[in-house]
Tab-separated table of C-alpha atoms in Angstrom:
chain	number	residue	atom	x	y	z
A	1	UNK	CA	-23.347	-20.051	39.930
A	2	UNK	CA	-21.543	-23.485	37.966
A	3	UNK	CA	-22.891	-27.005	37.917
A	4	UNK	CA	-20.982	-29.905	36.292
A	5	UNK	CA	-23.133	-31.711	34.978
A	6	UNK	CA	-21.681	-35.334	35.270
A	7	UNK	CA	-24.735	-37.904	35.605
A	8	UNK	CA	-25.439	-40.112	38.273
A	9	UNK	CA	-21.907	-39.006	40.043
A	10	UNK	CA	-22.043	-35.562	41.274
A	11	UNK	CA	-18.273	-34.481	42.849
A	12	UNK	CA	-15.260	-34.149	41.505
A	13	UNK	CA	-13.932	-37.894	42.157
A	14	UNK	CA	-15.631	-38.925	39.147
A	15	UNK	CA	-12.793	-37.225	37.186
A	16	UNK	CA	-10.217	-39.551	38.236
A	17	UNK	CA	-11.331	-42.263	36.107
A	18	UNK	CA	-11.329	-40.000	32.848
A	19	UNK	CA	-8.718	-40.547	30.573
A	20	UNK	CA	-5.842	-38.136	29.563
A	21	UNK	CA	-7.573	-36.633	26.871
A	22	UNK	CA	-11.456	-36.630	28.842
A	23	UNK	CA	-9.256	-34.827	31.706
A	24	UNK	CA	-7.903	-32.122	29.005
A	25	UNK	CA	-11.447	-31.426	27.776
A	26	UNK	CA	-13.132	-31.609	31.327
A	27	UNK	CA	-10.307	-28.449	32.804
A	28	UNK	CA	-10.820	-26.391	29.121
A	29	UNK	CA	-14.467	-26.467	29.512
A	30	UNK	CA	-14.340	-25.433	33.551
A	31	UNK	CA	-11.840	-22.968	33.240
A	32	UNK	CA	-13.399	-21.269	30.013
A	33	UNK	CA	-16.793	-21.513	31.797
A	34	UNK	CA	-15.496	-19.402	34.974
A	35	UNK	CA	-14.454	-17.041	33.245
A	36	UNK	CA	-16.833	-16.333	30.969
A	37	UNK	CA	-19.553	-13.220	31.394
A	38	UNK	CA	-22.782	-15.135	32.520
A	39	UNK	CA	-23.714	-12.634	34.326
A	40	UNK	CA	-26.668	-13.600	37.472
A	41	UNK	CA	-28.062	-16.303	35.654
A	42	UNK	CA	-27.472	-19.879	36.455
A	43	UNK	CA	-25.151	-21.465	34.146
A	44	UNK	CA	-25.011	-25.585	33.590
A	45	UNK	CA	-22.182	-26.959	31.799
A	46	UNK	CA	-22.177	-29.938	29.480
A	47	UNK	CA	-19.083	-31.187	29.159
A	48	UNK	CA	-17.392	-31.936	26.043
A	49	UNK	CA	-16.984	-35.780	24.614
A	50	UNK	CA	-14.104	-37.188	26.712
A	51	UNK	CA	-14.282	-40.779	25.881
A	52	UNK	CA	-15.727	-41.887	29.113
A	53	UNK	CA	-17.894	-44.930	28.393
A	54	UNK	CA	-22.021	-44.564	28.809
A	55	UNK	CA	-21.731	-47.774	30.577
A	56	UNK	CA	-20.008	-46.521	33.709
A	57	UNK	CA	-22.785	-44.376	34.243
A	58	UNK	CA	-21.178	-40.849	33.301
A	59	UNK	CA	-22.758	-39.371	30.890
A	60	UNK	CA	-21.753	-36.316	28.564
A	61	UNK	CA	-23.185	-34.622	25.993
A	62	UNK	CA	-21.447	-32.347	23.764
A	63	UNK	CA	-22.744	-28.758	24.395
A	64	UNK	CA	-24.378	-27.244	21.146
A	65	UNK	CA	-23.455	-23.451	22.801
A	66	UNK	CA	-19.729	-24.309	23.355
A	67	UNK	CA	-17.696	-23.933	20.181
A	68	UNK	CA	-14.025	-23.842	19.795
A	69	UNK	CA	-13.766	-19.991	19.114
A	70	UNK	CA	-14.882	-20.189	22.377
A	71	UNK	CA	-12.796	-22.441	23.634
A	72	UNK	CA	-9.567	-20.777	26.065
A	73	UNK	CA	-6.431	-22.238	24.445
A	74	UNK	CA	-4.128	-24.827	26.515
A	75	UNK	CA	-1.256	-22.298	26.598
A	76	UNK	CA	-3.840	-19.859	28.317
A	77	UNK	CA	-5.710	-22.445	30.645
A	78	UNK	CA	-2.626	-23.722	31.925
A	79	UNK	CA	-1.680	-20.794	33.239
A	80	UNK	CA	-4.945	-20.508	35.100
A	81	UNK	CA	-4.532	-23.263	37.396
A	82	UNK	CA	-4.466	-21.728	40.342
A	83	UNK	CA	-8.242	-20.809	39.927
A	84	UNK	CA	-9.356	-24.275	39.802
A	85	UNK	CA	-7.053	-25.474	42.257
A	86	UNK	CA	-9.056	-28.189	43.845
A	87	UNK	CA	-10.680	-29.086	40.608
A	88	UNK	CA	-7.016	-29.583	38.723
A	89	UNK	CA	-5.603	-31.391	41.506
A	90	UNK	CA	-8.545	-33.798	41.434
A	91	UNK	CA	-8.239	-34.345	37.404
A	92	UNK	CA	-4.114	-34.181	37.355
A	93	UNK	CA	-1.470	-32.018	36.150
A	94	UNK	CA	-0.924	-31.830	32.661
A	95	UNK	CA	1.986	-30.327	30.357
A	96	UNK	CA	2.331	-29.939	26.670
A	97	UNK	CA	4.688	-31.965	24.928
A	98	UNK	CA	7.683	-30.461	23.410
A	99	UNK	CA	7.428	-28.881	20.256
A	100	UNK	CA	8.951	-31.213	17.090
A	101	UNK	CA	12.457	-29.314	15.553
A	102	UNK	CA	13.107	-29.879	11.679
A	103	UNK	CA	15.852	-28.824	9.509
A	104	UNK	CA	17.611	-24.975	10.177
A	105	UNK	CA	16.473	-23.009	7.239
A	106	UNK	CA	18.564	-19.596	6.440
A	107	UNK	CA	16.374	-16.736	5.553
A	108	UNK	CA	16.566	-12.627	5.310
A	109	UNK	CA	14.120	-10.466	7.588
A	110	UNK	CA	11.471	-9.364	5.703
A	111	UNK	CA	10.299	-5.319	6.234
A	112	UNK	CA	6.860	-6.755	5.589
A	113	UNK	CA	6.859	-8.171	8.974
A	114	UNK	CA	4.489	-7.028	12.061
A	115	UNK	CA	6.710	-5.870	15.383
A	116	UNK	CA	4.171	-8.009	17.229
A	117	UNK	CA	5.550	-10.689	19.541
A	118	UNK	CA	5.026	-13.880	18.010
A	119	UNK	CA	3.554	-16.627	19.779
A	120	UNK	CA	5.386	-19.420	21.358
A	121	UNK	CA	6.520	-22.545	19.021
A	122	UNK	CA	4.739	-25.127	21.497
A	123	UNK	CA	1.406	-23.144	20.562
A	124	UNK	CA	2.068	-22.612	17.143
A	125	UNK	CA	2.493	-26.393	16.687
A	126	UNK	CA	0.152	-27.863	19.059
A	127	UNK	CA	-3.235	-25.990	18.619
A	128	UNK	CA	-3.488	-26.807	15.056
A	129	UNK	CA	-6.893	-27.015	12.386
A	130	UNK	CA	-5.697	-29.943	10.162
A	131	UNK	CA	-8.639	-32.082	9.665
A	132	UNK	CA	-7.139	-34.802	7.380
A	133	UNK	CA	-5.879	-35.965	11.214
A	134	UNK	CA	-8.258	-35.505	13.362
A	135	UNK	CA	-10.638	-32.508	14.427
A	136	UNK	CA	-9.905	-31.387	18.078
A	137	UNK	CA	-6.814	-28.778	18.285
A	138	UNK	CA	-3.924	-31.652	19.518
A	139	UNK	CA	-5.042	-34.170	17.197
A	140	UNK	CA	-2.781	-32.873	14.182
A	141	UNK	CA	0.442	-32.638	16.088
A	142	UNK	CA	-0.400	-36.232	17.519
A	143	UNK	CA	-1.145	-37.792	14.335
A	144	UNK	CA	0.521	-35.931	11.402
A	145	UNK	CA	3.853	-38.017	11.789
A	146	UNK	CA	1.883	-40.184	9.492
A	147	UNK	CA	2.512	-37.573	6.710
A	148	UNK	CA	5.335	-38.247	4.198
A	149	UNK	CA	6.762	-35.078	3.195
A	150	UNK	CA	10.004	-36.735	1.318
A	151	UNK	CA	10.048	-37.393	-1.960
A	152	UNK	CA	7.047	-34.272	-2.836
A	153	UNK	CA	6.287	-32.403	-6.104
A	154	UNK	CA	3.885	-30.199	-6.955
A	155	UNK	CA	2.266	-29.838	-10.159
A	156	UNK	CA	1.575	-26.111	-11.372
A	157	UNK	CA	-1.017	-26.593	-13.893
A	158	UNK	CA	-3.871	-24.834	-16.369
A	159	UNK	CA	-3.753	-21.700	-18.174
A	160	UNK	CA	0.183	-20.883	-18.216
A	161	UNK	CA	2.836	-20.961	-20.866
A	162	UNK	CA	5.058	-23.029	-18.765
A	163	UNK	CA	3.306	-25.872	-16.716
A	164	UNK	CA	5.759	-27.783	-14.545
A	165	UNK	CA	6.074	-30.062	-11.741
A	166	UNK	CA	8.716	-28.440	-8.967
A	167	UNK	CA	10.003	-31.131	-6.002
A	168	UNK	CA	11.135	-29.102	-2.967
A	169	UNK	CA	14.922	-28.624	-4.193
A	170	UNK	CA	12.891	-26.391	-7.128
A	171	UNK	CA	11.221	-24.639	-5.296
A	172	UNK	CA	14.215	-23.739	-2.775
A	173	UNK	CA	15.728	-22.305	-5.774
A	174	UNK	CA	12.601	-20.069	-6.909
A	175	UNK	CA	13.683	-17.418	-5.034
A	176	UNK	CA	15.519	-16.410	-1.760
A	177	UNK	CA	13.709	-17.289	1.503
A	178	UNK	CA	12.422	-14.864	3.460
A	179	UNK	CA	11.159	-14.588	7.474
A	180	UNK	CA	7.743	-12.941	7.697
A	181	UNK	CA	6.171	-12.521	10.955
A	182	UNK	CA	2.440	-12.405	9.933
A	183	UNK	CA	-0.457	-11.983	12.182
A	184	UNK	CA	-3.157	-15.104	12.170
A	185	UNK	CA	-6.711	-15.066	12.628
A	186	UNK	CA	-8.506	-17.637	12.612
A	187	UNK	CA	-12.597	-17.584	11.699
A	188	UNK	CA	-13.095	-19.104	15.192
A	189	UNK	CA	-11.979	-15.908	16.692
A	190	UNK	CA	-8.579	-17.025	18.118
A	191	UNK	CA	-5.136	-15.636	16.234
A	192	UNK	CA	-1.675	-15.970	16.475
A	193	UNK	CA	1.736	-14.039	15.042
A	194	UNK	CA	3.739	-16.655	13.530
A	195	UNK	CA	7.450	-16.005	12.135
A	196	UNK	CA	7.116	-17.926	8.363
A	197	UNK	CA	9.744	-18.762	6.471
A	198	UNK	CA	9.018	-18.604	2.922
A	199	UNK	CA	9.001	-17.147	-0.836
A	200	UNK	CA	6.347	-14.933	-2.368
A	201	UNK	CA	4.098	-16.633	-4.462
A	202	UNK	CA	4.168	-14.274	-7.502
A	203	UNK	CA	7.547	-15.554	-7.625
A	204	UNK	CA	6.552	-19.277	-8.663
A	205	UNK	CA	3.596	-18.218	-10.801
A	206	UNK	CA	5.774	-15.573	-12.815
A	207	UNK	CA	8.089	-18.858	-14.002
A	208	UNK	CA	5.073	-20.659	-15.584
A	209	UNK	CA	3.764	-17.363	-17.155
A	210	UNK	CA	0.158	-16.968	-16.450
A	211	UNK	CA	-1.664	-16.502	-19.824
A	212	UNK	CA	-4.382	-13.929	-20.055
A	213	UNK	CA	-7.128	-16.592	-19.458
A	214	UNK	CA	-5.782	-16.971	-15.729
A	215	UNK	CA	-8.080	-15.194	-13.720
A	216	UNK	CA	-8.196	-17.252	-10.273
A	217	UNK	CA	-5.487	-19.594	-8.825
A	218	UNK	CA	-6.790	-23.474	-6.953
A	219	UNK	CA	-4.897	-25.156	-5.114
A	220	UNK	CA	-5.126	-28.748	-3.540
A	221	UNK	CA	-3.554	-30.609	-0.494
A	222	UNK	CA	-2.264	-33.732	-0.477
A	223	UNK	CA	-4.721	-36.867	0.747
A	224	UNK	CA	-3.891	-40.345	1.438
A	225	UNK	CA	-7.097	-42.368	2.471
A	226	UNK	CA	-4.768	-44.930	4.450
A	227	UNK	CA	-3.494	-42.614	6.490
A	228	UNK	CA	-5.726	-39.415	6.743
A	229	UNK	CA	-9.450	-38.995	8.482
A	230	UNK	CA	-12.226	-40.108	5.549
A	231	UNK	CA	-14.428	-37.102	5.079
A	232	UNK	CA	-17.161	-38.349	6.490
A	233	UNK	CA	-15.702	-38.391	9.718
A	234	UNK	CA	-14.114	-35.154	9.114
A	235	UNK	CA	-17.438	-33.701	8.348
A	236	UNK	CA	-15.409	-32.067	5.007
A	237	UNK	CA	-14.873	-33.295	1.717
A	238	UNK	CA	-11.182	-34.286	0.906
A	239	UNK	CA	-8.660	-33.593	-0.902
A	240	UNK	CA	-8.823	-29.746	0.892
A	241	UNK	CA	-9.112	-27.129	-2.298
A	242	UNK	CA	-8.832	-23.411	-1.997
A	243	UNK	CA	-8.836	-21.089	-4.388
A	244	UNK	CA	-7.398	-16.719	-4.840
A	245	UNK	CA	-8.420	-14.257	-7.721
A	246	UNK	CA	-5.393	-13.749	-9.744
A	247	UNK	CA	-4.727	-10.414	-8.064
A	248	UNK	CA	-4.586	-11.661	-4.477
A	249	UNK	CA	-1.978	-14.364	-5.120
A	250	UNK	CA	0.018	-12.372	-7.146
A	251	UNK	CA	-0.229	-9.937	-4.201
A	252	UNK	CA	3.459	-9.511	-2.616
A	253	UNK	CA	2.034	-10.687	1.146
A	254	UNK	CA	0.928	-13.745	-0.109
A	255	UNK	CA	3.532	-16.236	0.788
A	256	UNK	CA	4.454	-19.978	0.164
A	257	UNK	CA	5.683	-20.684	3.413
A	258	UNK	CA	8.438	-23.836	4.007
A	259	UNK	CA	9.021	-23.173	7.414
A	260	UNK	CA	8.620	-21.078	11.085
A	261	UNK	CA	10.555	-20.200	13.641
A	262	UNK	CA	14.043	-21.006	11.542
A	263	UNK	CA	13.249	-24.499	10.846
A	264	UNK	CA	11.734	-26.122	8.269
A	265	UNK	CA	7.428	-26.743	8.900
A	266	UNK	CA	6.137	-29.435	10.898
A	267	UNK	CA	4.349	-31.621	9.666
A	268	UNK	CA	0.918	-30.441	11.662
A	269	UNK	CA	1.449	-27.039	10.339
A	270	UNK	CA	1.602	-27.790	6.883
A	271	UNK	CA	4.432	-29.513	5.796
A	272	UNK	CA	6.322	-29.238	3.657
A	273	UNK	CA	5.044	-26.647	1.708
A	274	UNK	CA	2.025	-24.481	2.178
A	275	UNK	CA	-0.003	-21.254	1.518
A	276	UNK	CA	-0.230	-18.306	3.987
A	277	UNK	CA	-2.571	-15.201	3.080
A	278	UNK	CA	-2.381	-12.842	6.285
A	279	UNK	CA	-5.239	-10.514	5.246
A	280	UNK	CA	-7.506	-13.810	5.139
A	281	UNK	CA	-9.163	-16.405	7.776
A	282	UNK	CA	-7.197	-19.039	8.081
A	283	UNK	CA	-8.517	-21.733	6.287
A	284	UNK	CA	-7.599	-19.783	3.178
A	285	UNK	CA	-4.126	-20.686	4.016
A	286	UNK	CA	-4.216	-24.060	2.467
A	287	UNK	CA	-1.309	-26.876	3.722
A	288	UNK	CA	0.638	-29.497	2.197
A	289	UNK	CA	0.142	-28.427	-1.545
A	290	UNK	CA	0.476	-30.574	-4.269
A	291	UNK	CA	-1.493	-28.990	-7.106
A	292	UNK	CA	-1.702	-25.326	-8.348
A	293	UNK	CA	-4.052	-24.627	-11.151
A	294	UNK	CA	-4.366	-21.388	-13.035
A	295	UNK	CA	-8.085	-20.948	-14.031
A	296	UNK	CA	-10.332	-18.993	-16.043
A	297	UNK	CA	-13.897	-19.072	-13.590
A	298	UNK	CA	-14.043	-18.898	-9.656
A	299	UNK	CA	-12.427	-22.275	-8.206
A	300	UNK	CA	-14.630	-24.378	-5.606
A	301	UNK	CA	-13.004	-24.459	-2.379
A	302	UNK	CA	-13.851	-26.810	0.603
A	303	UNK	CA	-15.693	-24.561	3.079
A	304	UNK	CA	-17.559	-22.783	0.792
A	305	UNK	CA	-18.831	-26.413	-0.347
A	306	UNK	CA	-19.649	-27.136	3.210
A	307	UNK	CA	-21.154	-24.096	4.234
A	308	UNK	CA	-21.791	-21.526	1.805
A	309	UNK	CA	-23.231	-19.102	4.078
A	310	UNK	CA	-20.592	-19.589	6.632
A	311	UNK	CA	-17.488	-19.219	4.564
A	312	UNK	CA	-17.265	-17.396	1.016
A	313	UNK	CA	-14.944	-17.760	-1.043
A	314	UNK	CA	-12.804	-14.501	-0.639
A	315	UNK	CA	-13.203	-15.123	3.191
A	316	UNK	CA	-11.488	-11.648	4.438
A	317	UNK	CA	-10.982	-11.015	8.283
A	318	UNK	CA	-14.031	-8.349	8.900
A	319	UNK	CA	-14.909	-7.414	11.851
A	320	UNK	CA	-18.071	-5.814	10.267
A	321	UNK	CA	-19.341	-9.056	8.748
A	322	UNK	CA	-20.480	-11.500	11.624
A	323	UNK	CA	-20.122	-15.134	11.551
A	324	UNK	CA	-23.862	-16.558	11.075
A	325	UNK	CA	-23.041	-18.248	14.844
A	326	UNK	CA	-20.689	-15.804	16.209
A	327	UNK	CA	-19.146	-12.176	16.358
A	328	UNK	CA	-16.428	-11.252	14.226
A	329	UNK	CA	-15.373	-8.208	16.065
A	330	UNK	CA	-13.144	-9.472	18.830
A	331	UNK	CA	-10.604	-12.309	18.831
A	332	UNK	CA	-8.608	-14.012	21.499
A	333	UNK	CA	-4.301	-14.030	21.055
A	334	UNK	CA	-3.324	-17.319	21.997
A	335	UNK	CA	-2.054	-16.791	25.474
A	336	UNK	CA	-3.724	-14.026	26.397
A	337	UNK	CA	-6.761	-13.423	28.576
A	338	UNK	CA	-8.596	-10.548	27.192
A	339	UNK	CA	-10.022	-10.401	24.050
A	340	UNK	CA	-8.926	-8.004	21.578
A	341	UNK	CA	-10.517	-5.757	18.718
A	342	UNK	CA	-10.441	-7.455	15.411
A	343	UNK	CA	-8.746	-5.409	12.370
A	344	UNK	CA	-10.350	-5.434	9.401
A	345	UNK	CA	-8.362	-7.087	6.771
A	346	UNK	CA	-6.425	-8.341	9.942
A	347	UNK	CA	-4.299	-4.985	9.795
A	348	UNK	CA	-3.310	-5.123	6.489
A	349	UNK	CA	-5.553	-2.854	5.129
A	350	UNK	CA	-3.326	-0.269	4.004
A	351	UNK	CA	-1.533	-3.281	1.657
A	352	UNK	CA	-4.400	-5.084	0.266
A	353	UNK	CA	-7.726	-2.950	0.570
A	354	UNK	CA	-7.504	-1.041	-3.015
A	355	UNK	CA	-8.084	-4.855	-4.047
A	356	UNK	CA	-11.731	-4.714	-2.790
A	357	UNK	CA	-12.729	-1.279	-3.787
A	358	UNK	CA	-16.468	-0.562	-4.589
A	359	UNK	CA	-17.252	-4.355	-3.672
A	360	UNK	CA	-20.199	-5.585	-0.997
A	361	UNK	CA	-17.812	-7.253	1.268
A	362	UNK	CA	-20.477	-7.718	3.740
A	363	UNK	CA	-23.404	-9.543	1.570
A	364	UNK	CA	-22.133	-10.867	-1.669
A	365	UNK	CA	-18.185	-10.887	-1.679
A	366	UNK	CA	-17.575	-12.360	2.150
């Protein structure tokens, strides 16, 4: 049985006064719960925050058991409206905004690509984690227009013989661009298939000539307090920082992406220049990079600093190691109805498993 907790307003008519954002949140919560396996027990839905004012008499609490890992993606639940015909009629029709297009990029096809069909561009550009521009999935597509991507420069320093500062023109000349269709697995249990355009990170690193002290590579994102959320409101420290072990950074699969779907990266997807490490959880693929530093010791990383028991430095996709608050055995591919099994190393084990021989990836090097 499903009950909608709307305080003193107990009918769907209460939804008529909720804002467009609130409508979206209500329908998402109801549809996701309606399809959730709840057996014979009674299920009460505490709707997520909708912006509806407390003074109206409608008290909405954020449910402690409803996480983004369980939220049905927009591209999926929009196709389920028939199931909630009455409810969706009361709430109103909702549509995805058109995907932003950028300059066209020419790239060769890579043999490293998966043969799986790519996720639609609208989903890739409207279902994002980019906390600098908001903590809801749709926030980055609404707010990332504030990101100024030109001019742009990346400082490469640390344990290298040839430190340098590169603008985008210089980056594009490092190596020919390739289209690589990679699986992308978020730690929140959703996944996509994305046709990235970029160049191998190792091509850039070879140019600066790492010294023998270079054991790790640290990355830093852009941060502008005037146009981005504060750390207080986002819940994580800025600027966003990430890191890789040197052999991970030099691996042929590790990509510096400058585009997707044949065009320059949209701002919300990490423009103009981001990392893509397909065998790791998505938060390792840092966006909008402004600094790369080769270092001797393991660098700090944002999510590890935030919750070290939940987000380790390595963060390889691993169905055998659950997140402390949910299982990682399965994932929901954006646009699909059923959950699917998660593959170790996101299906790239044949190429990368040898990097972790003899390491305890469940209890120590997670």
